[in-house]
Amino acid sequence: MPTGTTRIRLRPANSSRLSFGVQVSLALFAIIYAVLMLRNSPSTQNFYWLSYVFLALCLVYLGFILVHNAPVFGTQSYFEFAPGYLVHKAGLFRAKQVFAAENMSMLELLPRQLRVRLKDGDIHVLNMREVKGTRRLAVLRALLENFATRYGVALREDLPTAKSQAK
């Protein structure tokens, strides 16, 4: 039975200074280093247990990197069109942004962002660079049009047309 919601998967915002591959390789290097320290240090040293603490922290960091960047627990970054609501989730460790249709005055779809204007004057900007691919962007645009017409929210599109892109 369909739930009546539609999700558009987003790629994670690439806001970290180091890429995913570099972070994983640094974590793996630290794990190998900790294992070699444990293997080569005699247990008669006073602080050999710090190597176990370091190893545990390295494993926790590797887990954090994998959970934050890979869809280990399903899709973590998405736009969701629920009945009467627009939901934006930016990642596993970030809170959902929920916008009720009754509180929206206008949706502005720009080339690189979606602006949600609320009736109380607040403006929330959602990054459209996270929508990956032209097909997914077209699906998002169609869902926004359906959402706007269904709930009576004004939709303004300032997307470049095919003619202006060819120039």
Backbone as a printed PyTorch tensor [residue, N CA C, xyz], in Angstrom:
tensor([[[  0.8460,  -1.1770,   0.0000],
         [  0.0000,   0.0000,   0.0000],
         [  0.8950,   1.2450,   0.0000]],

        [[  0.7010,   2.1670,  -0.9300],
         [  1.5600,   3.3560,  -0.9660],
         [  1.3090,   4.2530,   0.2250]],

        [[  2.3750,   4.8690,   0.6910],
         [  2.2840,   5.7080,   1.8820],
         [  1.8440,   7.1260,   1.5690]],

        [[  1.8870,   7.5310,   0.3140],
         [  1.5210,   8.8920,  -0.0400],
         [  2.6800,   9.8620,   0.0870]],

        [[  3.8730,   9.3660,   0.3770],
         [  5.0470,  10.2280,   0.4610],
         [  5.9900,   9.8910,  -0.6770]],

        [[  6.7390,  10.8610,  -1.0680],
         [  7.7340,  10.6680,  -2.1120],
         [  9.0300,  11.2820,  -1.6390]],

        [[ 10.1090,  10.5240,  -1.7660],
         [ 11.4230,  11.0060,  -1.3500],
         [ 12.3180,  11.1750,  -2.5610]],

        [[ 13.0790,  12.2530,  -2.5440],
         [ 14.1240,  12.4920,  -3.5310],
         [ 15.4370,  12.3750,  -2.7800]],

        [[ 16.2250,  11.3740,  -3.1410],
         [ 17.4960,  11.1350,  -2.4520],
         [ 18.4910,  12.2250,  -2.8180]],

        [[ 19.2310,  12.7000,  -1.8340],
         [ 20.2460,  13.7210,  -2.0260],
         [ 21.6120,  13.1070,  -1.7710]],

        [[ 22.5970,  13.5980,  -2.4720],
         [ 23.9530,  13.1570,  -2.1510],
         [ 24.4010,  13.9460,  -0.9310]],

        [[ 25.2600,  13.3820,  -0.1130],
         [ 25.7050,  14.1210,   1.0710],
         [ 26.4060,  15.4160,   0.6800]],

        [[ 26.1760,  16.4410,   1.4530],
         [ 26.8520,  17.7120,   1.1980],
         [ 28.3430,  17.5130,   1.4130]],

        [[ 29.1140,  17.8650,   0.4420],
         [ 30.5640,  17.6590,   0.5070],
         [ 31.1850,  18.8550,   1.2140]],

        [[ 30.9400,  18.9650,   2.5040],
         [ 31.3940,  20.1270,   3.2610],
         [ 32.6610,  19.8600,   4.0650]],

        [[ 33.1440,  18.6330,   4.0600],
         [ 34.3500,  18.3390,   4.8310],
         [ 35.5870,  18.7400,   4.0390]],

        [[ 36.6390,  19.0690,   4.7490],
         [ 37.8850,  19.5140,   4.1000],
         [ 38.6340,  18.3590,   3.4510]],

        [[ 38.4750,  17.1690,   3.9950],
         [ 39.1210,  15.9830,   3.4280],
         [ 38.0670,  15.1130,   2.7690]],

        [[ 38.4040,  14.5220,   1.6450],
         [ 37.4480,  13.6740,   0.9410],
         [ 37.2140,  12.3760,   1.7240]],

        [[ 36.1780,  11.6620,   1.3220],
         [ 35.8080,  10.4140,   1.9800],
         [ 36.9490,   9.4080,   1.9130]],

        [[ 37.5840,   9.2600,   0.7570],
         [ 38.6790,   8.3100,   0.6000],
         [ 39.8720,   8.6380,   1.4760]],

        [[ 40.1870,   9.9190,   1.5920],
         [ 41.3140,  10.3270,   2.4350],
         [ 40.9930,  10.0540,   3.9040]],

        [[ 39.7630,  10.3410,   4.3220],
         [ 39.3940,  10.0840,   5.7150],
         [ 39.4530,   8.6040,   6.0410]],

        [[ 38.9620,   7.7540,   5.1490],
         [ 38.9980,   6.3070,   5.3910],
         [ 40.4380,   5.8070,   5.4320]],

        [[ 41.2800,   6.2800,   4.5040],
         [ 42.6620,   5.8090,   4.5210],
         [ 43.4110,   6.2840,   5.7580]],

        [[ 43.1400,   7.4960,   6.2340],
         [ 43.7680,   7.9490,   7.4800],
         [ 43.3100,   7.1010,   8.6720]],

        [[ 42.0300,   6.7830,   8.7090],
         [ 41.5190,   5.9460,   9.8020],
         [ 42.1270,   4.5490,   9.7450]],

        [[ 42.2250,   3.9730,   8.5560],
         [ 42.8270,   2.6490,   8.4330],
         [ 44.3110,   2.6730,   8.8050]],

        [[ 45.0230,   3.7250,   8.4020],
         [ 46.4240,   3.8660,   8.7860],
         [ 46.5630,   3.9430,  10.3060]],

        [[ 45.6770,   4.6960,  10.9650],
         [ 45.7300,   4.8150,  12.4240],
         [ 45.4220,   3.4740,  13.0930]],

        [[ 44.4930,   2.7150,  12.5270],
         [ 44.1670,   1.3920,  13.0840],
         [ 45.3680,   0.4560,  12.9460]],

        [[ 45.9930,   0.4590,  11.7800],
         [ 47.1810,  -0.3880,  11.5800],
         [ 48.3020,   0.0220,  12.5360]],

        [[ 48.4800,   1.3130,  12.7050],
         [ 49.5020,   1.8100,  13.6230],
         [ 49.2260,   1.3480,  15.0590]],

        [[ 47.9530,   1.4300,  15.4890],
         [ 47.6040,   1.0030,  16.8510],
         [ 47.8090,  -0.4960,  17.0400]],

        [[ 47.4690,  -1.2780,  16.0280],
         [ 47.6680,  -2.7290,  16.1170],
         [ 49.1580,  -3.0570,  16.1960]],

        [[ 49.9730,  -2.3670,  15.3960],
         [ 51.4170,  -2.6040,  15.4650],
         [ 51.9970,  -2.1620,  16.8020]],

        [[ 51.4910,  -1.0920,  17.3740],
         [ 51.9440,  -0.6700,  18.7050],
         [ 51.5960,  -1.7220,  19.7520]],

        [[ 50.4010,  -2.2960,  19.6560],
         [ 50.0060,  -3.3310,  20.6140],
         [ 50.8250,  -4.6020,  20.4300]],

        [[ 51.1270,  -4.9400,  19.2090],
         [ 51.8610,  -6.1680,  18.9290],
         [ 53.3100,  -6.0780,  19.3920]],

        [[ 53.8960,  -4.8930,  19.2720],
         [ 55.3220,  -4.7520,  19.5670],
         [ 55.6130,  -4.2390,  20.9730]],

        [[ 54.6130,  -3.7710,  21.6840],
         [ 54.8950,  -3.2460,  23.0250],
         [ 54.7120,  -4.3500,  24.0640]],

        [[ 55.6450,  -4.4690,  24.9580],
         [ 55.4880,  -5.4770,  26.0300],
         [ 54.4030,  -5.0300,  27.0060]],

        [[ 53.7200,  -5.9760,  27.5660],
         [ 52.6390,  -5.6510,  28.4980],
         [ 53.1630,  -5.1660,  29.8440]],

        [[ 54.4740,  -5.1540,  29.9900],
         [ 55.0510,  -4.6590,  31.2440],
         [ 55.2010,  -3.1390,  31.2390]],

        [[ 54.9630,  -2.4760,  30.1070],
         [ 55.0230,  -1.0240,  30.0820],
         [ 53.9060,  -0.4490,  30.9360]],

        [[ 54.1460,   0.7470,  31.4540],
         [ 53.1630,   1.3620,  32.3430],
         [ 51.8770,   1.7620,  31.6290]],

        [[ 51.9850,   2.2620,  30.3950],
         [ 50.8210,   2.8130,  29.7150],
         [ 50.4740,   2.0690,  28.4300]],

        [[ 50.6080,   0.7620,  28.4110],
         [ 50.2740,  -0.0010,  27.2210],
         [ 48.7750,   0.0180,  26.9480]],

        [[ 47.9790,   0.2450,  27.9740],
         [ 46.5210,   0.2670,  27.8090],
         [ 46.0730,   1.4740,  26.9710]],

        [[ 46.9100,   2.5060,  26.8530],
         [ 46.5630,   3.6490,  25.9990],
         [ 46.4960,   3.2370,  24.5320]],

        [[ 47.2370,   2.2070,  24.1690],
         [ 47.1550,   1.7040,  22.7960],
         [ 45.7770,   1.1120,  22.5160]],

        [[ 45.1840,   0.4580,  23.5100],
         [ 43.8250,  -0.0650,  23.3540],
         [ 42.8090,   1.0720,  23.2340]],

        [[ 42.9960,   2.1170,  24.0090],
         [ 42.1060,   3.2800,  23.9310],
         [ 42.2270,   3.9310,  22.5540]],

        [[ 43.4750,   4.0800,  22.0740],
         [ 43.6980,   4.6650,  20.7570],
         [ 43.0600,   3.8130,  19.6650]],

        [[ 43.1910,   2.5020,  19.7630],
         [ 42.5860,   1.6030,  18.7870],
         [ 41.0630,   1.7140,  18.8100]],

        [[ 40.4850,   1.7600,  19.9890],
         [ 39.0250,   1.8930,  20.0910],
         [ 38.5370,   3.2130,  19.4890]],

        [[ 39.2660,   4.2970,  19.7570],
         [ 38.8760,   5.5930,  19.1870],
         [ 39.0120,   5.5980,  17.6700]],

        [[ 40.0310,   4.9370,  17.1470],
         [ 40.1880,   4.8470,  15.6920],
         [ 39.0460,   4.0660,  15.0600]],

        [[ 38.6230,   2.9910,  15.7070],
         [ 37.4960,   2.2070,  15.1900],
         [ 36.1930,   3.0060,  15.2450]],

        [[ 36.0000,   3.7690,  16.3090],
         [ 34.8080,   4.6200,  16.4080],
         [ 34.8250,   5.6780,  15.3090]],

        [[ 35.9850,   6.2650,  15.0530],
         [ 36.0960,   7.2820,  14.0030],
         [ 35.8140,   6.6770,  12.6290]],

        [[ 36.3250,   5.4790,  12.3590],
         [ 36.0430,   4.8160,  11.0920],
         [ 34.5450,   4.5380,  10.9520]],

        [[ 33.9130,   4.0970,  12.0230],
         [ 32.4680,   3.8830,  11.9900],
         [ 31.7050,   5.1680,  11.7230]],

        [[ 32.1240,   6.2610,  12.3470],
         [ 31.4800,   7.5530,  12.1230],
         [ 31.5910,   7.9780,  10.6610]],

        [[ 32.7720,   7.8080,  10.0670],
         [ 32.9760,   8.1800,   8.6680],
         [ 32.0620,   7.3570,   7.7620]],

        [[ 31.9970,   6.0620,   8.0060],
         [ 31.1780,   5.1990,   7.1580],
         [ 29.6920,   5.5040,   7.3000]],

        [[ 29.2390,   5.7320,   8.5100],
         [ 27.8140,   6.0210,   8.7220],
         [ 27.4400,   7.3780,   8.1490]],

        [[ 28.3370,   8.3520,   8.2800],
         [ 28.0240,   9.7050,   7.8170],
         [ 28.0380,   9.8240,   6.2990]],

        [[ 28.8740,   9.0710,   5.6110],
         [ 29.0450,   9.2430,   4.1740],
         [ 28.4380,   8.1400,   3.3180]],

        [[ 28.2180,   6.9870,   3.8600],
         [ 27.6600,   5.8830,   3.0830],
         [ 26.2530,   5.5680,   3.6000]],

        [[ 25.3670,   5.1250,   2.7220],
         [ 24.0080,   4.8200,   3.1670],
         [ 23.9280,   3.4880,   3.9130]],

        [[ 24.6010,   3.4170,   5.0630],
         [ 24.6260,   2.1850,   5.8420],
         [ 23.2390,   1.8790,   6.4070]],

        [[ 22.5560,   2.8920,   6.9090],
         [ 21.2350,   2.7070,   7.4910],
         [ 20.1430,   3.2440,   6.5800]],

        [[ 20.3200,   3.1540,   5.2760],
         [ 19.3420,   3.6570,   4.3220],
         [ 19.6820,   5.0790,   3.9110]],

        [[ 18.7700,   5.6940,   3.1910],
         [ 18.9850,   7.0470,   2.6940],
         [ 18.9210,   8.0290,   3.8470]],

        [[ 19.9610,   8.8300,   4.0010],
         [ 20.0380,   9.7510,   5.1250],
         [ 19.8120,  11.2020,   4.7230]],

        [[ 19.9880,  11.5390,   3.4440],
         [ 19.7800,  12.8950,   2.9740],
         [ 18.6950,  12.8560,   1.9070]],

        [[ 17.6050,  13.5830,   2.1310],
         [ 16.4920,  13.4990,   1.1900],
         [ 15.5680,  14.7070,   1.3170]],

        [[ 14.7750,  14.9290,   0.2550],
         [ 13.5850,  15.7690,   0.2840],
         [ 12.4160,  14.8030,   0.3110]],

        [[ 11.4430,  15.0840,   1.1300],
         [ 10.2680,  14.2260,   1.1970],
         [  9.0240,  15.0780,   1.0380]],

        [[  8.1290,  14.6390,   0.1780],
         [  6.8570,  15.3090,  -0.0290],
         [  5.7870,  14.4830,   0.6640]],

        [[  5.5090,  14.8400,   1.9020],
         [  4.4890,  14.1650,   2.6930],
         [  3.1800,  14.9320,   2.5120]],

        [[  2.0520,  14.3220,   2.8040],
         [  0.7810,  15.0480,   2.6640],
         [  0.7550,  16.2890,   3.5570]],

        [[  0.8190,  17.4590,   2.9340],
         [  0.7550,  18.7270,   3.6510],
         [  2.0810,  19.2450,   4.1660]],

        [[  3.1640,  18.5190,   3.9220],
         [  4.4600,  18.9130,   4.4580],
         [  5.5580,  18.7020,   3.4180]],

        [[  6.5720,  19.5380,   3.4970],
         [  7.8170,  19.3630,   2.7510],
         [  8.8970,  19.1480,   3.8030]],

        [[  9.6100,  18.0370,   3.7000],
         [ 10.6050,  17.6560,   4.6990],
         [ 11.9730,  17.6300,   4.0370]],

        [[ 12.9490,  18.2440,   4.6870],
         [ 14.3370,  18.2210,   4.2120],
         [ 15.1940,  17.6270,   5.3160]],

        [[ 15.9050,  16.5600,   4.9850],
         [ 16.8270,  15.9120,   5.9260],
         [ 18.2080,  15.9890,   5.3070]],

        [[ 19.1370,  16.6270,   6.0050],
         [ 20.4670,  16.9000,   5.4380],
         [ 21.4920,  15.8330,   5.7760]],

        [[ 21.1730,  14.8570,   6.5750],
         [ 22.1290,  13.8020,   6.9140],
         [ 21.7350,  13.1160,   8.2000]],

        [[ 22.4860,  12.0830,   8.5470],
         [ 22.1640,  11.2650,   9.7130],
         [ 22.2410,  12.0490,  11.0120]],

        [[ 23.2190,  12.9240,  11.1280],
         [ 23.4350,  13.6250,  12.3800],
         [ 22.8380,  15.0240,  12.3780]],

        [[ 21.9110,  15.2910,  11.4830],
         [ 21.2610,  16.5920,  11.4020],
         [ 19.7620,  16.4210,  11.5730]],

        [[ 19.1380,  17.4380,  12.1270],
         [ 17.6950,  17.3790,  12.3660],
         [ 16.9250,  17.6030,  11.0680]],

        [[ 15.7080,  17.0820,  11.0280],
         [ 14.8360,  17.3070,   9.8810],
         [ 14.3120,  18.7280,   9.9100]],

        [[ 14.1510,  19.2990,   8.7240],
         [ 13.4680,  20.5770,   8.5840],
         [ 12.1040,  20.2640,   7.9980]],

        [[ 11.0580,  20.5800,   8.7240],
         [  9.6990,  20.2840,   8.2920],
         [  8.9860,  21.5980,   8.0290]],

        [[  8.4230,  21.7200,   6.8260],
         [  7.7010,  22.9200,   6.4310],
         [  6.2700,  22.5290,   6.1110]],

        [[  5.3190,  23.0810,   6.8570],
         [  3.9070,  22.8090,   6.6130],
         [  3.4230,  23.6620,   5.4470]],

        [[  2.5980,  23.0790,   4.5870],
         [  2.0880,  23.7970,   3.4230],
         [  1.2300,  24.9840,   3.8390]],

        [[  0.5450,  24.8640,   4.9550],
         [ -0.3140,  25.9630,   5.4050],
         [  0.4850,  27.1690,   5.8770]],

        [[  1.7710,  26.9800,   6.1820],
         [  2.6190,  28.0910,   6.6190],
         [  3.4630,  28.6750,   5.4900]],

        [[  3.4170,  28.0710,   4.3020],
         [  4.2300,  28.5360,   3.1750],
         [  3.4800,  29.6030,   2.3870]],

        [[  4.2130,  30.6440,   1.9890],
         [  3.6190,  31.6360,   1.0980],
         [  4.1030,  31.4600,  -0.3320]],

        [[  5.3580,  31.0000,  -0.5010],
         [  5.8890,  30.8180,  -1.8490],
         [  7.0560,  29.8470,  -1.8350]],

        [[  7.1690,  29.1090,  -2.9250],
         [  8.3290,  28.2640,  -3.1920],
         [  9.0380,  28.8550,  -4.4020]],

        [[ 10.3340,  29.1030,  -4.2600],
         [ 11.1250,  29.6380,  -5.3610],
         [ 12.1660,  28.6030,  -5.7510]],

        [[ 12.0680,  28.1130,  -6.9680],
         [ 13.0180,  27.1260,  -7.4680],
         [ 14.0290,  27.8450,  -8.3480]],

        [[ 15.2250,  28.0090,  -7.8350],
         [ 16.3220,  28.6640,  -8.5280],
         [ 17.2910,  27.5970,  -9.0310]],

        [[ 18.2430,  27.9430,  -9.9010],
         [ 19.1430,  26.9100, -10.4390],
         [ 19.9180,  26.1280,  -9.3770]],

        [[ 20.3150,  26.7680,  -8.2820],
         [ 21.1310,  26.0590,  -7.2960],
         [ 20.5400,  26.0330,  -5.9030]],

        [[ 19.2960,  26.4810,  -5.7600],
         [ 18.6810,  26.4550,  -4.4400],
         [ 17.1630,  26.4770,  -4.5480]],

        [[ 16.5340,  26.0210,  -3.4920],
         [ 15.0910,  26.0910,  -3.3460],
         [ 14.8230,  26.9600,  -2.1340]],

        [[ 14.1090,  28.0500,  -2.3440],
         [ 13.7690,  28.9430,  -1.2390],
         [ 12.3370,  28.6740,  -0.8090]],

        [[ 12.1760,  28.4530,   0.4630],
         [ 10.8510,  28.2640,   1.0450],
         [ 10.5320,  29.5240,   1.8350]],

        [[  9.5800,  30.3020,   1.3330],
         [  9.1620,  31.5280,   2.0190],
         [  7.9290,  31.2080,   2.8540]],

        [[  8.0190,  31.5180,   4.1290],
         [  6.9180,  31.2640,   5.0380],
         [  6.0760,  32.5160,   5.2090]],

        [[  4.8580,  32.3480,   5.6910],
         [  3.9490,  33.4810,   5.8520],
         [  4.4040,  34.4450,   6.9400]],

        [[  5.2050,  33.9870,   7.8750],
         [  5.6850,  34.8780,   8.9300],
         [  6.9270,  35.6670,   8.5080]],

        [[  7.3580,  35.5030,   7.2400],
         [  8.4790,  36.2780,   6.7240],
         [  9.8070,  35.5400,   6.6990]],

        [[  9.8730,  34.3940,   7.3080],
         [ 11.1220,  33.6200,   7.2960],
         [ 11.3660,  33.0270,   5.9150]],

        [[ 12.6460,  32.9390,   5.5660],
         [ 13.0570,  32.3180,   4.3120],
         [ 14.0520,  31.2190,   4.6490]],

        [[ 13.7780,  30.0220,   4.1710],
         [ 14.6860,  28.8960,   4.3520],
         [ 15.2280,  28.5080,   2.9890]],

        [[ 16.5470,  28.4070,   2.8840],
         [ 17.2060,  28.0870,   1.6240],
         [ 17.7110,  26.6530,   1.6860]],

        [[ 17.3080,  25.8610,   0.7130],
         [ 17.7320,  24.4740,   0.6190],
         [ 18.6550,  24.3310,  -0.5920]],

        [[ 19.7810,  23.6900,  -0.4120],
         [ 20.8060,  23.5660,  -1.4400],
         [ 20.3610,  22.5620,  -2.4950]],

        [[ 20.2370,  23.0160,  -3.7460],
         [ 19.8300,  22.1200,  -4.8280],
         [ 21.0350,  21.4330,  -5.4910]],

        [[ 22.2510,  21.7780,  -5.0890],
         [ 23.4260,  21.0940,  -5.6230],
         [ 23.4690,  19.6460,  -5.1460]],

        [[ 22.7360,  19.3520,  -4.0990],
         [ 22.7190,  17.9960,  -3.5640],
         [ 21.8310,  17.0670,  -4.3770]],

        [[ 20.9940,  17.6160,  -5.2640],
         [ 20.1610,  16.7890,  -6.1330],
         [ 21.0300,  16.3470,  -7.2940]],

        [[ 21.2340,  15.0650,  -7.3880],
         [ 22.1970,  14.5150,  -8.3420],
         [ 21.4730,  14.0540,  -9.6070]],

        [[ 21.8550,  14.6070, -10.7380],
         [ 21.3340,  14.1490, -12.0230],
         [ 20.1700,  14.9750, -12.5300]],

        [[ 20.0730,  15.0430, -13.8590],
         [ 19.0020,  15.8340, -14.4710],
         [ 17.6450,  15.1570, -14.3360]],

        [[ 17.6170,  13.8350, -14.3610],
         [ 16.3470,  13.1190, -14.2110],
         [ 15.7700,  13.3330, -12.8070]],

        [[ 16.6260,  13.2390, -11.8020],
         [ 16.1550,  13.4490, -10.4370],
         [ 15.7050,  14.8950, -10.2310]],

        [[ 16.3830,  15.8490, -10.8680],
         [ 15.9710,  17.2540, -10.7920],
         [ 14.6270,  17.4630, -11.4700]],

        [[ 14.3910,  16.7770, -12.5950],
         [ 13.1010,  16.8770, -13.2730],
         [ 11.9870,  16.2770, -12.4180]],

        [[ 12.2670,  15.1700, -11.7560],
         [ 11.2740,  14.5660, -10.8620],
         [ 10.9780,  15.5010,  -9.6930]],

        [[ 12.0150,  16.1260,  -9.1480],
         [ 11.8260,  17.0720,  -8.0490],
         [ 10.9770,  18.2630,  -8.4920]],

        [[ 11.2520,  18.7780,  -9.6950],
         [ 10.4790,  19.9060, -10.2080],
         [  9.0100,  19.5220, -10.3750]],

        [[  8.7420,  18.3290, -10.9180],
         [  7.3600,  17.8780, -11.0920],
         [  6.6660,  17.7050,  -9.7390]],

        [[  7.3750,  17.1440,  -8.7690],
         [  6.7750,  16.9710,  -7.4440],
         [  6.5100,  18.3180,  -6.7710]],

        [[  7.4100,  19.2870,  -6.9760],
         [  7.1710,  20.6310,  -6.4330],
         [  5.9510,  21.2780,  -7.0680]],

        [[  5.7940,  21.1150,  -8.3980],
         [  4.6210,  21.6680,  -9.0750],
         [  3.3360,  21.0310,  -8.5550]],

        [[  3.3370,  19.7110,  -8.3940],
         [  2.1560,  19.0260,  -7.8620],
         [  1.8560,  19.4730,  -6.4300]],

        [[  2.8930,  19.5930,  -5.6160],
         [  2.7310,  20.0210,  -4.2320],
         [  2.1530,  21.4320,  -4.1690]],

        [[  2.6920,  22.3340,  -5.0150],
         [  2.2440,  23.7280,  -5.0070],
         [  0.7970,  23.8540,  -5.4730]],

        [[  0.4200,  23.1330,  -6.5060],
         [ -0.9700,  23.2220,  -6.9770],
         [ -1.9280,  22.5420,  -6.0110]],

        [[ -1.5090,  21.4710,  -5.4050],
         [ -2.3890,  20.7390,  -4.4880],
         [ -2.7130,  21.5460,  -3.2330]],

        [[ -1.7220,  22.2750,  -2.7190],
         [ -1.9120,  22.9860,  -1.4580],
         [ -2.0120,  24.4920,  -1.6260]],

        [[ -2.0600,  24.9810,  -2.8540],
         [ -2.2590,  26.4030,  -3.0980],
         [ -1.0820,  27.2810,  -2.7210]],

        [[  0.1090,  26.7840,  -2.9040],
         [  1.3260,  27.5430,  -2.6120],
         [  1.8620,  28.0780,  -3.9400]],

        [[  2.2270,  29.3490,  -3.9680],
         [  2.7720,  29.9290,  -5.1850],
         [  4.1510,  29.3350,  -5.4710]],

        [[  4.3840,  28.9830,  -6.7330],
         [  5.6650,  28.4140,  -7.1470],
         [  6.2500,  29.3040,  -8.2330]],

        [[  7.4520,  29.7820,  -7.9960],
         [  8.1580,  30.5920,  -8.9790],
         [  9.4210,  29.8530,  -9.3840]],

        [[  9.5620,  29.6320, -10.6870],
         [ 10.7310,  28.9180, -11.2000],
         [ 11.6040,  29.8800, -11.9720]],

        [[ 12.8710,  29.9170, -11.6170],
         [ 13.8580,  30.7060, -12.3360],
         [ 14.9540,  29.7910, -12.8640]],

        [[ 14.5290,  28.6810, -13.4440],
         [ 15.4980,  27.7360, -13.9780],
         [ 15.8150,  28.0980, -15.4200]],

        [[ 17.0610,  27.9180, -15.8450],
         [ 17.4010,  28.2130, -17.2430],
         [ 16.7190,  27.2380, -18.1800]],

        [[ 16.2380,  27.7420, -19.3000],
         [ 15.5960,  26.8830, -20.2950],
         [ 16.6580,  26.3060, -21.2080]],

        [[ 16.2520,  25.3740, -22.0480],
         [ 17.1990,  24.7260, -22.9550],
         [ 17.7450,  25.7190, -23.9790]],

        [[ 16.9180,  26.7000, -24.3850],
         [ 17.3640,  27.6960, -25.3600],
         [ 18.4560,  28.5940, -24.7650]],

        [[ 18.2820,  28.9920, -23.5090],
         [ 19.2840,  29.8850, -22.9030],
         [ 20.5790,  29.1320, -22.5800]],

        [[ 20.4920,  27.8180, -22.3770],
         [ 21.6950,  27.0260, -22.1210],
         [ 22.4870,  26.8230, -23.3990]],

        [[ 21.8140,  26.8050, -24.5580],
         [ 22.4890,  26.5640, -25.8290],
         [ 23.2770,  27.7770, -26.2840]],

        [[ 22.9280,  28.9560, -25.8050],
         [ 23.6230,  30.1860, -26.2320],
         [ 25.0240,  30.2650, -25.6990]]])
